Structure formats: C-alpha cells, structure tokens
CSV table of N, CA, C and O in Angstrom, one decimal:
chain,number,residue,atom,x,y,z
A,1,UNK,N,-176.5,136.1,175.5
A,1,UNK,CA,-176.6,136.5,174.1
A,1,UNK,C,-178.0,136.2,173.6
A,1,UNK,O,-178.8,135.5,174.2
A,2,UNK,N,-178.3,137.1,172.1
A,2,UNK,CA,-179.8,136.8,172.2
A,2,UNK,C,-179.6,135.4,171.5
A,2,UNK,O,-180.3,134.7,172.3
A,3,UNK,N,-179.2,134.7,170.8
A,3,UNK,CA,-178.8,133.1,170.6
A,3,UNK,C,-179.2,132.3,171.2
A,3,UNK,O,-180.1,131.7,170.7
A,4,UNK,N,-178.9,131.9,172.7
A,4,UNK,CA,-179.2,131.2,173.6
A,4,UNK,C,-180.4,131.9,174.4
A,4,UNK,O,-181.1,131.1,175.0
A,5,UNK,N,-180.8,133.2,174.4
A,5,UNK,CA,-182.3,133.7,174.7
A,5,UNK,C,-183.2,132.8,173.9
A,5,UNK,O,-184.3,132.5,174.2
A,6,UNK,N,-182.7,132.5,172.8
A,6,UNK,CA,-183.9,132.7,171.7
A,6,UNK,C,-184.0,130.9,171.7
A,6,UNK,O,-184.9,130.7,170.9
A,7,UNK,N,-183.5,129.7,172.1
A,7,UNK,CA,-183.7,128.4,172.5
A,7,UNK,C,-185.1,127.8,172.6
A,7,UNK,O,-185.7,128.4,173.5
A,8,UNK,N,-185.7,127.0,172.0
A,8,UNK,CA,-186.9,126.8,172.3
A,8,UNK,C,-187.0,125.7,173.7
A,8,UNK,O,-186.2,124.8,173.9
A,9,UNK,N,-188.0,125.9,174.5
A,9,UNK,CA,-188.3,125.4,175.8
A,9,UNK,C,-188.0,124.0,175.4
A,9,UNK,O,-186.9,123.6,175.9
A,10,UNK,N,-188.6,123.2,174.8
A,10,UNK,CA,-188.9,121.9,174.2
A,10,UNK,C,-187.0,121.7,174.5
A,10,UNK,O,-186.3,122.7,174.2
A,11,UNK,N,-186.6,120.4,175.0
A,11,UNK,CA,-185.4,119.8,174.8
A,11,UNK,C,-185.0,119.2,173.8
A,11,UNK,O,-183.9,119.4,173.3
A,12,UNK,N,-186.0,118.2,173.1
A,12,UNK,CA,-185.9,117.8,171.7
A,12,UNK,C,-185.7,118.8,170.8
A,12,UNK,O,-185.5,118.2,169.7
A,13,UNK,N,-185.7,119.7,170.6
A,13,UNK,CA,-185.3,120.7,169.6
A,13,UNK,C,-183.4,121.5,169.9
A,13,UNK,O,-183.0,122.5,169.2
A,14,UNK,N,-182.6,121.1,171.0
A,14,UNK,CA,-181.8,121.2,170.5
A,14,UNK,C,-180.4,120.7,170.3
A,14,UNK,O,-180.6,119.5,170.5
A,15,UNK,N,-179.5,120.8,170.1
A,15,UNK,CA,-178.3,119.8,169.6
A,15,UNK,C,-177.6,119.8,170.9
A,15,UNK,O,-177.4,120.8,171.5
A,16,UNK,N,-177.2,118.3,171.2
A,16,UNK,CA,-177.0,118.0,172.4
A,16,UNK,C,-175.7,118.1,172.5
A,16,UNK,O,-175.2,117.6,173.4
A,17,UNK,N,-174.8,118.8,171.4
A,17,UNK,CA,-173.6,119.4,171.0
A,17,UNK,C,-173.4,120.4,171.8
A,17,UNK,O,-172.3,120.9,172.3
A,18,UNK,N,-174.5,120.8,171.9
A,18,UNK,CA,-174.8,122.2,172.7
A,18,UNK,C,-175.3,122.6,174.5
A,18,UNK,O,-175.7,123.7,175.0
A,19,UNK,N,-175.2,121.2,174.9
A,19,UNK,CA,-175.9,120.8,176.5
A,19,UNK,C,-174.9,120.8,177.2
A,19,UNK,O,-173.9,120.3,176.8
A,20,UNK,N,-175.3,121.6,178.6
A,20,UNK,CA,-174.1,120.7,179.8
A,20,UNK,C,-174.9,120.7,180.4
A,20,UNK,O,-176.0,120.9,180.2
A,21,UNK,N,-174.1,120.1,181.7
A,21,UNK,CA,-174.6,119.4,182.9
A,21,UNK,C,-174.2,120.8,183.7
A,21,UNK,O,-173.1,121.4,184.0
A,22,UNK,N,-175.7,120.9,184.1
A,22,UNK,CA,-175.8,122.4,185.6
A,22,UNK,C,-176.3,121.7,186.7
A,22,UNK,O,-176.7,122.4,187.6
A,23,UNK,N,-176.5,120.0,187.0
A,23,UNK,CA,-176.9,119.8,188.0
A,23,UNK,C,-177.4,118.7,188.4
A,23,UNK,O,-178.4,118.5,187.7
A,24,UNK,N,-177.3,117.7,189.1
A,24,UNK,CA,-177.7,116.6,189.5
A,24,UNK,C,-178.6,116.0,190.9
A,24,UNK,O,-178.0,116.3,191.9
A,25,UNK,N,-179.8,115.3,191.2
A,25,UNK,CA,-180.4,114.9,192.4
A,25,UNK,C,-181.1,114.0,192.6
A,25,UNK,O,-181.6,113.6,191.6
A,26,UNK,N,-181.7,113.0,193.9
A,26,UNK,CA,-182.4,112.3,193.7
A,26,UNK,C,-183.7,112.8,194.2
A,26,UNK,O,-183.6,113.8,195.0
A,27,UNK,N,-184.8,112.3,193.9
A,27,UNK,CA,-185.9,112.7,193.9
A,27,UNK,C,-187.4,111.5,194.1
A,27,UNK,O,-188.0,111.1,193.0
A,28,UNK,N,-187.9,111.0,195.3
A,28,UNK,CA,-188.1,109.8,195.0
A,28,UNK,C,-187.9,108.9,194.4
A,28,UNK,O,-188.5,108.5,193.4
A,29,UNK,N,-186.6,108.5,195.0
A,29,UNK,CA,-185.7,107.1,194.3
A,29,UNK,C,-185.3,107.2,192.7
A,29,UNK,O,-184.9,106.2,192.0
A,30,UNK,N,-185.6,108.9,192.1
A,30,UNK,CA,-185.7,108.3,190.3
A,30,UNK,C,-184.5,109.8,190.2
A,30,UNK,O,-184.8,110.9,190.6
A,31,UNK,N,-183.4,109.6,189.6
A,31,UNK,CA,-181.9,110.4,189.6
A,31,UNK,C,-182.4,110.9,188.6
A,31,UNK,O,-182.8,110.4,187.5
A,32,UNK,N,-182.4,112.5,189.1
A,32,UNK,CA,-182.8,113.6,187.6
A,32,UNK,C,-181.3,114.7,187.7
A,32,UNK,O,-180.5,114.8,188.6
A,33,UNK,N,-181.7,115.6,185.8
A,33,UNK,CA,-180.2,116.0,186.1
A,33,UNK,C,-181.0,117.8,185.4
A,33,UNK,O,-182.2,117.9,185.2
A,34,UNK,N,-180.5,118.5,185.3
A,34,UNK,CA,-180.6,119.8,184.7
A,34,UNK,C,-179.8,120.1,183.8
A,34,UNK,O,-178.8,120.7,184.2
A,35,UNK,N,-179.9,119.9,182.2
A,35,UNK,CA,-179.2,120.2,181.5
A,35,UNK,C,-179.7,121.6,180.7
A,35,UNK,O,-180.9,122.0,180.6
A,36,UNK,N,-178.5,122.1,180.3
A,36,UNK,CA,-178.8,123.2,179.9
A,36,UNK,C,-177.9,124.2,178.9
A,36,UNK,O,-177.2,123.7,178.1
A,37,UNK,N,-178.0,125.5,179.1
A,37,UNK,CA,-176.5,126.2,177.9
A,37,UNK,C,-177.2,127.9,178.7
A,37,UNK,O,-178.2,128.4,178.5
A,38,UNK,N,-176.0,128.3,179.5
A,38,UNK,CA,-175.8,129.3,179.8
A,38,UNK,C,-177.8,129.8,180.5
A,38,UNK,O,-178.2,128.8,181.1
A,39,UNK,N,-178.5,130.4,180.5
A,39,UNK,CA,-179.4,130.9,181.0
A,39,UNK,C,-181.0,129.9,180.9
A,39,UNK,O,-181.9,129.9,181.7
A,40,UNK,N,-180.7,129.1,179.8
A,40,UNK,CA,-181.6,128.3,179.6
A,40,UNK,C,-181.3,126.6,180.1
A,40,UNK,O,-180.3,125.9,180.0
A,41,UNK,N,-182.5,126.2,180.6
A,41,UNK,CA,-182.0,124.6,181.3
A,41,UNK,C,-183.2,124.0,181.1
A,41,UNK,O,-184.0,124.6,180.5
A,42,UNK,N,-183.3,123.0,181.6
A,42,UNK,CA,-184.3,121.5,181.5
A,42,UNK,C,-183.6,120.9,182.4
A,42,UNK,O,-182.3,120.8,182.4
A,43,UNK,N,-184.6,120.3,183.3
A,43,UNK,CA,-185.0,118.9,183.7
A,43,UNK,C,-185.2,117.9,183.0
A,43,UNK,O,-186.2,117.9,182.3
A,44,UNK,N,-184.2,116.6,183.1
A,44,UNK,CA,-184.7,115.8,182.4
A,44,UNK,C,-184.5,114.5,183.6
A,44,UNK,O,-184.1,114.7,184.8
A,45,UNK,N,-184.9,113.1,183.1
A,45,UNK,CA,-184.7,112.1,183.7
A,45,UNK,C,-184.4,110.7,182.6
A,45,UNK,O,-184.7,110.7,181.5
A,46,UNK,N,-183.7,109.8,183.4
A,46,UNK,CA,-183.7,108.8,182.8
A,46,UNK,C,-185.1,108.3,181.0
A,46,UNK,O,-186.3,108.6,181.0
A,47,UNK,N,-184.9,108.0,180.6
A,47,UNK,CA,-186.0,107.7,179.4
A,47,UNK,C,-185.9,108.9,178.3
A,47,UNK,O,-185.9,108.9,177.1
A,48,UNK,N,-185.9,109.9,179.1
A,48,UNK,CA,-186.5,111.4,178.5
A,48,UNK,C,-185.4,111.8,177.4
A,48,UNK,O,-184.2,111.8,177.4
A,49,UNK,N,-186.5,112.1,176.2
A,49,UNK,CA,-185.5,112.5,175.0
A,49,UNK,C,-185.2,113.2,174.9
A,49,UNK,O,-185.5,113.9,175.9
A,50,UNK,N,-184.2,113.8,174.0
A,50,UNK,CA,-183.4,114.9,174.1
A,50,UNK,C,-181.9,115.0,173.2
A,50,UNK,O,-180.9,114.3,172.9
A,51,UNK,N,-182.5,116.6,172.9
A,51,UNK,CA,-181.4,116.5,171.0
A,51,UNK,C,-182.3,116.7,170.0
A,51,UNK,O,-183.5,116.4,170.0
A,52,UNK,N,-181.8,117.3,169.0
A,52,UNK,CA,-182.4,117.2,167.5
A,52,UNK,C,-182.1,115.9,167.2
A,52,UNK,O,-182.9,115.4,166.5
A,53,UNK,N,-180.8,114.9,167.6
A,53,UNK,CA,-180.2,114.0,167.4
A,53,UNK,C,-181.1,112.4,167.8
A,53,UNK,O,-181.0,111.3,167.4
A,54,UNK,N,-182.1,113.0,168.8
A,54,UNK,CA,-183.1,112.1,168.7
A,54,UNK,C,-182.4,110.6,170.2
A,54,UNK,O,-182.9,109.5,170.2
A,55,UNK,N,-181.4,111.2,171.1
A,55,UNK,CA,-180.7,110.6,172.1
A,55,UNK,C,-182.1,110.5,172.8
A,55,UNK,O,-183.1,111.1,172.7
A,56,UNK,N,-181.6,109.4,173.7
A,56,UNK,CA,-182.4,109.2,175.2
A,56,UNK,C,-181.9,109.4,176.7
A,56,UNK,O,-181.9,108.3,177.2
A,57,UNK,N,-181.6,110.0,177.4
A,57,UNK,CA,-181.0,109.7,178.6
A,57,UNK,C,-181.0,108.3,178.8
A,57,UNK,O,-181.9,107.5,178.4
A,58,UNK,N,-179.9,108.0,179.4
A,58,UNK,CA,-179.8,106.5,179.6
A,58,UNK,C,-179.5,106.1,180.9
A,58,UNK,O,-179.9,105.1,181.5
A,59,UNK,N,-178.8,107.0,181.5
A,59,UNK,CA,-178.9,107.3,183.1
A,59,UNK,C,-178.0,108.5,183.9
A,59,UNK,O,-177.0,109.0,183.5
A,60,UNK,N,-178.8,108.8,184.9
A,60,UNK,CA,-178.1,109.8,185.8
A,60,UNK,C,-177.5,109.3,186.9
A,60,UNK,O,-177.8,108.3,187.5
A,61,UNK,N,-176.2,110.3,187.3
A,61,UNK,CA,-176.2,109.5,188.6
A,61,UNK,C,-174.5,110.6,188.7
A,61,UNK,O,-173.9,111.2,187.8
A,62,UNK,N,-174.1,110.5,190.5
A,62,UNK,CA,-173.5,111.6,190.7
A,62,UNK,C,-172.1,112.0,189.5
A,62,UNK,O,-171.7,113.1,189.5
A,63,UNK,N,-171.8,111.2,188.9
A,63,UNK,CA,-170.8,111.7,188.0
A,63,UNK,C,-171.0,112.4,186.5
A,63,UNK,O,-170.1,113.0,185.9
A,64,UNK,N,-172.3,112.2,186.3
A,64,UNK,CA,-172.8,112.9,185.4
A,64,UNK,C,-174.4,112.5,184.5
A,64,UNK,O,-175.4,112.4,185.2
A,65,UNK,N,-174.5,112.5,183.2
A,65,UNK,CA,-175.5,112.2,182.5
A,65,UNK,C,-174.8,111.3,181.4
A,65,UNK,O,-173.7,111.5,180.9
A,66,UNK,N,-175.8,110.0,181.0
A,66,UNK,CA,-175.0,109.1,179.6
A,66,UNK,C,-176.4,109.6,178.9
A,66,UNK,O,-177.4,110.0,179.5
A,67,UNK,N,-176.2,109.4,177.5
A,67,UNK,CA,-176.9,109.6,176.7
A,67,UNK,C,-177.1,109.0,175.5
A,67,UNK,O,-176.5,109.4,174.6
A,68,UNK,N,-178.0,107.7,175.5
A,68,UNK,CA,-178.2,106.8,174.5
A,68,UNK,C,-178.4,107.2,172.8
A,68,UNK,O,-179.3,108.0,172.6
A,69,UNK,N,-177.7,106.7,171.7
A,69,UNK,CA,-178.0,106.7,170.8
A,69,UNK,C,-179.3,106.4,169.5
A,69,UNK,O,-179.1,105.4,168.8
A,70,UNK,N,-180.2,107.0,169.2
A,70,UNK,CA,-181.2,106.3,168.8
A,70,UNK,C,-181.6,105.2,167.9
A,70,UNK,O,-182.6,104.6,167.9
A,71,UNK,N,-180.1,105.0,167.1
A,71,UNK,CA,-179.6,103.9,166.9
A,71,UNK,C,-178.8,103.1,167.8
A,71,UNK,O,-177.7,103.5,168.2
A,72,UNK,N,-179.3,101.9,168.5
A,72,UNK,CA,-178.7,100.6,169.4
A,72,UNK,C,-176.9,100.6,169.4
A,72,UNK,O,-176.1,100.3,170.3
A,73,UNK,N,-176.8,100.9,168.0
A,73,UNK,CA,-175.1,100.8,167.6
A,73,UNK,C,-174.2,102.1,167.8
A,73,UNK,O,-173.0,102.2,167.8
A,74,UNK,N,-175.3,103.0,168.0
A,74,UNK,CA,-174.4,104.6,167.8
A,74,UNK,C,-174.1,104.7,169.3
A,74,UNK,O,-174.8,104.1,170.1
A,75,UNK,N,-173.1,105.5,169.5
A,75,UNK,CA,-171.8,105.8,170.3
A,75,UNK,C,-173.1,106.8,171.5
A,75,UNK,O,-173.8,107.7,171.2
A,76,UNK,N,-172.8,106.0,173.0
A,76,UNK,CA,-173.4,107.3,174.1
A,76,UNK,C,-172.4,107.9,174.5
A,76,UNK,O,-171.2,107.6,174.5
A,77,UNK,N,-173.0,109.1,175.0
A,77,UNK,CA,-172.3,110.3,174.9
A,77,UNK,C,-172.7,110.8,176.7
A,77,UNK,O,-173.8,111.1,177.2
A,78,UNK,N,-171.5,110.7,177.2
A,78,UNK,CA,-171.4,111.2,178.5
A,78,UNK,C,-171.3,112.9,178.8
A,78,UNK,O,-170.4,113.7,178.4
A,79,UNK,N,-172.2,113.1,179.4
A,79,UNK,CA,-171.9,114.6,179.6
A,79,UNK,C,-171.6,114.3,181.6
A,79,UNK,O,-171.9,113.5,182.4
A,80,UNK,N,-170.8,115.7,181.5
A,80,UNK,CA,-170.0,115.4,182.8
A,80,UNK,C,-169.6,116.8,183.7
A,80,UNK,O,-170.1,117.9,183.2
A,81,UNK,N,-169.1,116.9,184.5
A,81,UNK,CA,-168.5,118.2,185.2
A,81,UNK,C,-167.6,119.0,184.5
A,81,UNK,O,-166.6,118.5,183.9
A,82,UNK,N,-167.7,120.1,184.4
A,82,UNK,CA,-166.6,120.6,183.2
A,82,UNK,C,-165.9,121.6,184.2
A,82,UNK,O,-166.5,122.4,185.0
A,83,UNK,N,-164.5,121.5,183.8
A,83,UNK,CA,-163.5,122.0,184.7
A,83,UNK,C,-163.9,122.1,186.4
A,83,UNK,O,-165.0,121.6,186.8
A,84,UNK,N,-163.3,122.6,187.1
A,84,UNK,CA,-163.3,122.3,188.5
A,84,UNK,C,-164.6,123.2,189.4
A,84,UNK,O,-164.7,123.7,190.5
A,85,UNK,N,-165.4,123.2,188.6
A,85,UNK,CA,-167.1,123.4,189.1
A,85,UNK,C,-168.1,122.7,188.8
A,85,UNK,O,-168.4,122.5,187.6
A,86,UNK,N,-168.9,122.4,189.8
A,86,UNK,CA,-170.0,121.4,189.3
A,86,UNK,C,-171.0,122.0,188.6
A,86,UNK,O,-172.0,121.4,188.2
C-alpha cells in the first residue's frame, strides 16, 4: 500500500507499534535483527534506537528482539515470531 511505501528510511521515526521481526543473525559475535512492516525493513542491533517512542534495542537473540524503554521504569516490549513463520 502506498502507507507503508511512503515510511521514512530513518527507524527513529516510526512507531514501534508498527515493527515486526523479519529476521535474525550473528555477525561478528554482535546478534542483529531486521525489523520492519511489510516492504520496508532496517537492520538494527543491540544499542540502536528505534520508535517515535524513543526505545533502545536491548538485545537480540534467536527468539526474538527486547526493546528497552526510554524511561528505566517503562515496560520492554518483546517483539517475536508471529504465527508459525519466522
């Protein structure tokens, strides 16, 4: 749809309401994942921001992606395999 055409490259600009997980690997010892929404994706890695919401990756690893709060107290948010395809 043009909606998701129209996504800006930048990962910090969109709502992590709106991300899944298309993929997981290691890569000199440092676990990266491919998040994304239908045609459009990013590489991200541990540290790397991501969200309007202002999250951090917090770690990768084969069961999915966690995603740190940018408040210490706010709730991480696991993204994961959704239904029976990786």
């Amino acid at each position: 749809s043009e909606a998701l055409a129209a996504w800006p490259s930048d990962p910090r600009q969109w709502s992590v309401r709106d991300l899944r997980l298309l993929g997981v690997w290691q890569q000199g010892g440092v676990a990266q994942a491919v998040l994304g929404n239908g045609l459009n994706k990013v590489k991200v890695a541990p540290g790397q921001r991501v969200g309007l919401e202002g999250y951090r990756v917090r770690r990768v690893n084969g069961a999915g992606v966690e995603l740190a709060a940018p408040d210490p107290s706010g709730p991480v948010l696991h993204l994961t395999w959704q239904g029976d395809t990786p």
